[in-house]
Short mmCIF file of C-alpha atoms and ligand atoms in Angstrom, two decimals:
data_model
loop_
_atom_site.label_atom_id
_atom_site.label_comp_id
_atom_site.label_asym_id
_atom_site.label_seq_id
_atom_site.Cartn_x
_atom_site.Cartn_y
_atom_site.Cartn_z
CA MET H 80 388.93 107.36 42.09
CA ARG H 81 392.51 108.34 43.25
CA TYR H 82 394.14 109.11 46.60
CA LEU H 83 396.39 112.26 45.63
CA PRO H 84 398.33 114.65 47.59
CA LEU H 85 396.94 118.21 47.34
CA ASP H 86 399.98 119.23 45.13
CA ALA H 87 399.10 116.79 42.42
CA ILE H 88 395.51 117.83 42.26
CA THR H 89 394.44 120.18 39.26
CA PRO H 90 391.33 122.40 39.06
CA GLU H 91 389.66 120.11 36.45
CA MET H 92 389.45 117.24 39.12
CA MET H 93 386.37 116.41 41.28
CA LEU H 94 386.17 115.57 44.98
CA ALA H 95 385.32 111.95 45.20
CA ARG H 96 385.00 111.46 49.01
CA PRO H 97 383.17 114.27 51.41
CA ILE H 98 385.02 116.39 53.73
CA PHE H 99 383.43 116.76 56.85
CA ASN H 100 383.76 119.22 59.64
CA THR H 101 384.46 118.01 63.17
CA ASP H 102 380.57 118.16 63.98
CA GLY H 103 380.20 115.35 61.19
CA LYS H 104 378.47 117.86 58.76
CA VAL H 105 379.49 117.78 55.19
CA LEU H 106 381.88 120.66 54.45
CA LEU H 107 382.48 119.79 50.65
CA SER H 108 380.47 116.99 49.07
CA SER H 109 381.95 114.64 46.52
CA GLY H 110 381.50 115.83 43.01
CA MET H 111 382.49 119.23 43.67
CA LYS H 112 385.21 120.93 41.41
CA LEU H 113 388.26 121.35 43.25
CA LEU H 114 388.74 125.11 42.32
CA PRO H 115 392.02 126.71 43.57
CA LYS H 116 390.23 128.49 46.57
CA TYR H 117 388.94 125.19 47.87
CA LEU H 118 392.40 123.66 47.45
CA GLU H 119 393.85 126.62 49.31
CA ARG H 120 391.44 126.35 52.07
CA LEU H 121 391.72 122.76 52.63
CA ARG H 122 395.77 123.28 52.60
CA GLU H 123 395.27 125.86 55.45
CA MET H 124 393.13 123.45 57.24
CA GLY H 125 395.89 120.80 57.25
CA TYR H 126 394.57 118.30 54.69
CA GLU H 127 397.65 116.46 52.98
CA HIS H 128 395.80 114.08 50.58
CA LEU H 129 392.21 113.91 48.95
CA TYR H 130 390.09 111.40 46.91
CA VAL H 131 389.50 112.64 43.50
CA TYR H 132 388.06 111.74 40.03
CA GLU H 133 390.12 112.71 37.11
CA PRO H 134 388.24 114.43 34.18
CA GLY H 135 385.98 111.85 32.45
CA GLU H 136 386.99 109.18 34.87
CA GLU H 137 384.16 106.15 35.20
CA LYS H 138 382.97 106.16 38.83
CA VAL H 139 383.03 102.59 40.02
CA ASP H 140 380.79 101.85 43.17
CA PHE H 141 383.07 100.71 45.98
CA THR H 142 382.13 98.98 49.39
CA ALA H 143 383.09 101.05 52.39
CA PRO H 144 383.27 99.55 55.84
CA ILE H 145 380.64 102.06 57.32
CA SER H 146 378.44 104.65 55.61
CA ASP H 147 378.93 108.01 55.55
CA LYS H 148 375.93 108.73 57.60
CA THR H 149 377.49 106.43 60.44
CA LEU H 150 380.80 107.98 60.17
CA SER H 151 379.30 111.41 60.46
CA GLU H 152 377.42 110.32 63.57
CA ALA H 153 380.43 108.93 65.11
CA MET H 154 382.21 112.14 64.55
CA LEU H 155 379.78 113.98 66.51
CA SER H 156 379.44 111.33 69.12
CA VAL H 157 383.33 111.26 69.57
CA LYS H 158 383.79 115.09 69.65
CA ASP H 159 381.02 115.32 72.03
CA SER H 160 382.45 112.68 74.48
CA PHE H 161 385.87 114.23 74.42
CA ALA H 162 384.35 117.72 75.08
CA LYS H 163 382.20 116.26 77.94
CA ALA H 164 385.31 114.26 79.28
CA HIS H 165 387.11 117.57 79.07
CA LEU H 166 384.65 119.20 81.29
CA ARG H 167 384.71 116.12 83.52
CA GLN H 168 380.94 115.65 82.71
CA HIS H 169 379.28 112.18 82.07
CA LEU H 170 379.08 110.85 78.59
CA ASN H 171 376.21 110.68 76.39
CA LEU H 172 376.27 106.77 76.60
CA LYS H 173 373.01 106.51 74.87
CA GLN H 174 374.38 108.27 71.85
CA VAL H 175 377.59 106.51 71.85
CA THR H 176 376.13 103.02 72.27
CA SER H 177 373.63 103.91 69.11
CA VAL H 178 376.72 104.75 66.97
CA ILE H 179 378.55 101.59 68.02
CA ASP H 180 375.38 99.57 67.22
CA TYR H 181 375.12 100.96 63.71
CA LEU H 182 379.11 100.60 63.06
CA ILE H 183 378.98 96.88 64.30
CA ASP H 184 375.90 96.27 62.24
CA GLU H 185 377.43 97.80 58.96
CA ILE H 186 380.67 95.74 59.43
CA LEU H 187 379.10 92.34 60.48
CA GLN H 188 376.36 92.59 57.71
CA ASN H 189 379.06 92.76 55.16
CA PRO H 190 381.67 89.78 56.03
CA ALA H 191 383.84 90.55 52.88
CA VAL H 192 384.38 94.11 53.58
CA LEU H 193 387.85 95.38 54.35
CA TYR H 194 389.27 98.38 55.86
CA ASN H 195 390.06 99.96 52.28
CA LEU H 196 389.87 103.53 52.49
CA MET H 197 392.67 106.00 53.70
CA ASP H 198 390.95 108.63 55.72
CA LEU H 199 391.21 112.15 55.33
CA LYS H 200 392.53 113.88 58.52
CA ASN H 201 393.57 116.98 59.49
CA HIS H 202 394.71 118.72 62.89
CA ASP H 203 391.23 119.63 63.71
CA ASN H 204 389.52 116.02 63.49
CA TYR H 205 392.89 113.91 64.12
CA TYR H 206 391.77 112.36 67.30
CA PHE H 207 388.12 111.91 66.30
CA LEU H 208 388.70 110.25 62.95
CA HIS H 209 391.73 108.25 64.62
CA SER H 210 389.22 107.04 67.14
CA ILE H 211 386.50 105.84 64.91
CA ASN H 212 389.08 103.95 62.52
CA VAL H 213 390.49 102.05 65.28
CA ALA H 214 387.00 101.10 66.37
CA VAL H 215 386.26 100.18 62.88
CA ILE H 216 389.41 98.10 62.44
CA SER H 217 388.91 96.48 65.96
CA THR H 218 385.54 95.57 65.24
CA MET H 219 386.99 93.78 61.77
CA ILE H 220 389.64 91.95 63.80
CA ALA H 221 386.75 90.84 66.31
CA ARG H 222 384.60 89.62 63.51
CA ASN H 223 387.81 87.56 62.26
CA LEU H 224 388.39 86.26 65.70
CA GLY H 225 384.76 85.19 65.76
CA LEU H 226 383.95 86.85 68.94
CA ALA H 227 380.12 87.06 70.16
CA ARG H 228 378.21 90.13 69.58
CA ASP H 229 378.19 91.37 73.14
CA LYS H 230 381.86 91.04 73.39
CA VAL H 231 382.34 92.90 69.97
CA LYS H 232 380.11 95.73 71.45
CA GLU H 233 382.27 96.11 74.62
CA LEU H 234 385.54 95.94 72.33
CA SER H 235 384.25 98.49 69.98
CA MET H 236 383.03 101.01 72.79
CA GLY H 237 386.47 100.60 74.21
CA ALA H 238 388.34 101.08 71.00
CA LEU H 239 386.24 104.39 70.10
CA LEU H 240 387.05 105.76 73.52
CA HIS H 241 390.64 104.56 73.79
CA ASP H 242 392.19 107.86 73.67
CA LEU H 243 389.77 109.59 75.62
CA GLY H 244 392.39 110.17 78.28
CA MET H 245 394.06 112.63 75.87
CA VAL H 246 391.82 115.42 77.14
CA CYS H 247 393.89 115.39 80.16
CA VAL H 248 397.18 115.82 78.52
CA ASP H 249 398.43 119.30 77.75
CA PRO H 250 397.06 120.23 74.24
CA ALA H 251 400.37 122.31 73.13
CA ILE H 252 401.94 118.67 73.37
CA LEU H 253 399.52 117.08 71.25
CA LEU H 254 400.06 117.20 67.39
CA LYS H 255 403.59 118.56 67.62
CA ASP H 256 405.11 118.76 64.15
CA ARG H 257 408.20 117.17 65.37
CA PRO H 258 409.09 113.80 67.04
CA LEU H 259 408.15 114.32 71.04
CA GLN H 260 410.88 114.95 73.60
CA GLN H 261 411.35 113.04 76.60
CA LYS H 262 409.42 115.01 79.03
CA GLU H 263 406.45 115.43 76.55
CA LYS H 264 406.60 111.73 75.91
CA GLY H 265 406.34 111.23 79.70
CA GLU H 266 403.07 113.31 79.81
CA ILE H 267 401.56 111.44 76.94
CA THR H 268 402.03 108.08 78.71
CA GLU H 269 399.84 109.08 81.32
CA HIS H 270 396.81 109.04 78.86
CA PRO H 271 395.64 105.36 79.12
CA LYS H 272 395.50 105.81 82.94
CA PHE H 273 393.50 109.07 82.61
CA GLY H 274 391.28 107.30 80.12
CA PHE H 275 390.71 104.53 82.61
CA ASP H 276 389.85 106.75 85.44
CA LEU H 277 387.37 108.92 83.39
CA LEU H 278 385.62 105.78 81.91
CA ARG H 279 385.47 103.54 85.09
CA ASN H 280 383.47 106.42 86.67
CA GLU H 281 380.78 106.24 83.97
CA PRO H 282 377.56 104.66 85.42
CA GLY H 283 376.36 101.77 83.06
CA LEU H 284 379.36 101.34 81.41
CA SER H 285 381.22 98.04 81.37
CA ILE H 286 384.55 97.99 83.18
CA PHE H 287 386.05 96.34 80.31
CA VAL H 288 385.61 99.19 78.37
CA ALA H 289 387.69 101.33 80.82
CA HIS H 290 390.28 98.48 80.97
CA THR H 291 390.58 98.53 77.09
CA ALA H 292 391.53 102.41 77.31
CA TYR H 293 393.77 101.46 80.35
CA GLN H 294 395.94 98.57 78.14
CA HIS H 295 396.02 99.67 74.64
CA HIS H 296 399.71 100.79 74.71
CA GLU H 297 400.69 97.70 76.62
CA ARG H 298 402.77 95.30 74.64
CA LEU H 299 403.06 91.60 74.94
CA ASP H 300 406.77 91.36 75.92
CA GLY H 301 406.20 93.89 78.75
CA SER H 302 407.84 96.80 76.93
CA GLY H 303 404.48 98.87 76.64
CA TYR H 304 403.01 101.65 79.14
CA PRO H 305 401.77 102.65 81.55
CA ARG H 306 401.96 99.36 83.72
CA GLY H 307 404.40 97.26 81.68
CA LEU H 308 401.92 94.40 81.65
CA SER H 309 402.88 91.40 79.50
CA GLY H 310 401.45 88.15 77.91
CA ASP H 311 398.02 87.09 79.23
CA GLU H 312 398.03 89.96 81.80
CA ILE H 313 396.65 92.05 78.82
CA HIS H 314 393.16 91.59 78.27
CA LEU H 315 392.26 90.49 74.58
CA TYR H 316 390.50 93.58 74.02
CA GLY H 317 393.63 95.52 75.12
CA ARG H 318 395.84 93.36 72.62
CA ILE H 319 393.31 93.98 69.82
CA VAL H 320 393.30 97.64 70.25
CA ALA H 321 396.99 97.78 70.55
CA VAL H 322 397.23 96.35 66.98
CA ALA H 323 394.20 98.47 65.48
CA ASP H 324 395.78 101.74 66.91
CA SER H 325 399.37 100.79 65.83
CA PHE H 326 398.10 100.01 62.27
CA GLU H 327 396.15 103.29 62.05
CA ALA H 328 399.05 105.52 63.63
CA MET H 329 401.54 104.05 61.21
CA THR H 330 399.31 104.86 58.17
CA SER H 331 398.48 108.28 59.47
CA HIS H 332 400.48 111.41 58.08
CA ARG H 333 402.25 113.19 60.69
CA ALA H 334 404.10 116.48 60.09
CA TYR H 335 407.48 115.10 60.66
CA ARG H 336 407.21 111.59 58.88
CA LYS H 337 405.48 110.20 55.99
CA PRO H 338 402.78 107.60 56.46
CA TYR H 339 403.43 103.95 56.03
CA TRP H 340 401.52 102.45 53.17
CA SER H 341 399.19 99.79 54.37
CA HIS H 342 401.53 96.79 53.24
CA GLU H 343 404.52 98.46 54.93
CA ALA H 344 402.29 98.66 58.14
CA LEU H 345 401.12 95.29 57.83
CA ALA H 346 404.64 93.96 57.36
CA GLU H 347 405.84 95.91 60.46
CA LEU H 348 403.04 94.42 62.60
CA LYS H 349 403.92 90.84 61.19
CA LYS H 350 407.64 91.34 62.03
CA GLU H 351 406.40 92.07 65.90
CA ALA H 352 403.91 89.44 66.06
CA GLY H 353 404.73 87.22 69.19
CA VAL H 354 407.00 89.83 70.42
CA LYS H 355 404.88 92.89 71.03
CA TYR H 356 401.61 91.88 69.42
CA ASP H 357 399.28 88.86 69.71
CA PRO H 358 400.01 86.67 66.66
CA GLU H 359 396.41 85.72 66.34
CA VAL H 360 395.46 89.17 66.60
CA VAL H 361 397.89 90.40 64.01
CA GLN H 362 396.80 87.43 61.67
CA ALA H 363 393.08 88.82 62.02
CA MET H 364 394.41 92.43 61.39
CA VAL H 365 395.95 91.13 58.21
CA ASP H 366 392.91 89.44 57.05
CA SER H 367 391.00 92.73 57.79
CA ALA H 368 392.96 95.38 55.89
CA ALA H 369 393.29 96.00 52.29
CA VAL H 370 397.04 95.46 51.34
CA TYR H 371 396.66 98.06 48.29
CA PRO H 372 393.58 100.54 49.53
CA ILE H 373 391.38 102.14 47.22
CA GLY H 374 393.04 105.02 45.35
CA SER H 375 396.50 103.46 45.25
CA VAL H 376 398.37 103.57 42.12
CA VAL H 377 400.16 100.16 41.32
CA ARG H 378 402.45 98.59 38.68
CA LEU H 379 401.42 95.43 37.16
CA ASN H 380 403.50 92.54 36.11
CA THR H 381 402.70 93.45 32.47
CA GLY H 382 404.36 97.10 33.24
CA GLU H 383 400.94 98.70 32.82
CA GLU H 384 400.09 101.07 35.69
CA ALA H 385 396.43 101.10 37.27
CA VAL H 386 394.37 102.43 40.17
CA VAL H 387 392.77 100.30 42.58
CA VAL H 388 388.87 101.34 42.60
CA ASP H 389 387.49 98.83 44.69
CA VAL H 390 388.62 95.93 47.06
CA THR H 391 387.06 93.44 49.44
CA ALA H 392 388.11 89.95 50.91
CA THR H 393 387.19 88.31 47.63
CA LYS H 394 387.77 90.50 44.81
CA LEU H 395 389.94 93.53 43.66
CA THR H 396 389.04 95.87 40.84
CA ILE H 397 391.72 98.11 39.20
CA GLN H 398 391.22 100.68 36.47
CA PHE H 399 394.29 100.79 33.84
CA SER H 400 395.88 104.29 33.97
CA SER H 401 398.37 103.57 31.33
CA GLY H 402 399.02 101.18 28.20
CA PRO H 403 396.56 100.08 25.57
CA ARG H 404 393.94 99.27 27.90
CA ILE H 405 393.93 102.77 29.65
CA ASN H 406 390.68 103.54 31.48
CA GLY H 407 389.52 99.76 31.30
CA ILE H 408 388.17 98.24 34.27
CA TYR H 409 389.39 94.87 35.33
CA GLU H 410 388.62 92.29 38.23
CA MET H 411 391.29 90.60 39.43
CA ALA H 412 390.64 87.14 40.40
CA ALA H 413 393.04 84.83 42.50
CA ASP H 414 394.17 82.97 39.51
CA SER H 415 394.16 86.10 37.25
CA GLU H 416 397.55 86.20 35.28
CA LEU H 417 397.71 90.08 36.16
CA ARG H 418 399.46 90.73 39.52
CA ILE H 419 400.39 93.70 41.34
CA GLU H 420 404.14 94.16 41.54
CA GLU H 421 404.45 97.31 43.42
CA ARG H 422 402.68 100.43 44.83
CA LEU H 423 403.64 103.76 43.13
CA SER H 424 401.43 106.21 45.13
FE1 LIG U 193 396.83 106.02 72.84
#
């Protein structure tokens, strides 16, 4: 399974990960032949990359952090929460809590699972998938920090709803295809406070959930916003979501810049550990994410090229895509003679 830009996809390739609409319904299921009319439509919808199988490629089972069912329910729940917040109606907390329970159960039941898939965002589902990814990454960080289940739940809920305040920002500013101007940035910097105000008025919701939204853009050295809090003034949940959100944003495609690859985003976080980010949280993030996610094309120390077909905390499986072992599957152990030298795409 490869993660390829649309331009590199040919009609004989098959879709390897489903495409969901914003209601969480499957629009194109995996196994579909990628006919030119589908590709054209996906391009119009703003997709940049897809997961595909090459013709005749052997399908390798991989370990995803959450099931497609939970992903689909989370999409629906986040979309509904944003819609309700937009209308200043109360959220359906029963539904959000149920999604969070599934998400946490799936991640905690599988201690070796990593954040290993690049997602498939477009302009319609950007904030919904971003919110879900930040919740998944934050939950993994919390798992690695050893947080108790009730705390993980508060944190995950705050992570899922961290950008809820975006509903109060002029939609024309969001998802601009260029870097934002000063005035636009000013309006966006209000969203943590908007989110806090929306969430603290939700009956039955922990105030820590509201504070997570309030603090997710604060930075350890006081350089963040909206209040410029520093150090321990920022709650642990805020420090966790800051790291998860930054990683997710850096590895996402924006129209005006290419996404960082995972290893580049992790290096960036490490560089800022102790300055902008809590170093322990950064370490837990590094332990949570695949350096080379599934679908990455890599060059090995032997000069051969290969595709990463599965990765967990304990094993990395590749399929050779060049050389005498082409199409062969190989499980790289820690003491394996094969090493990845470089990510190619
Ligand atoms: Fe945000």
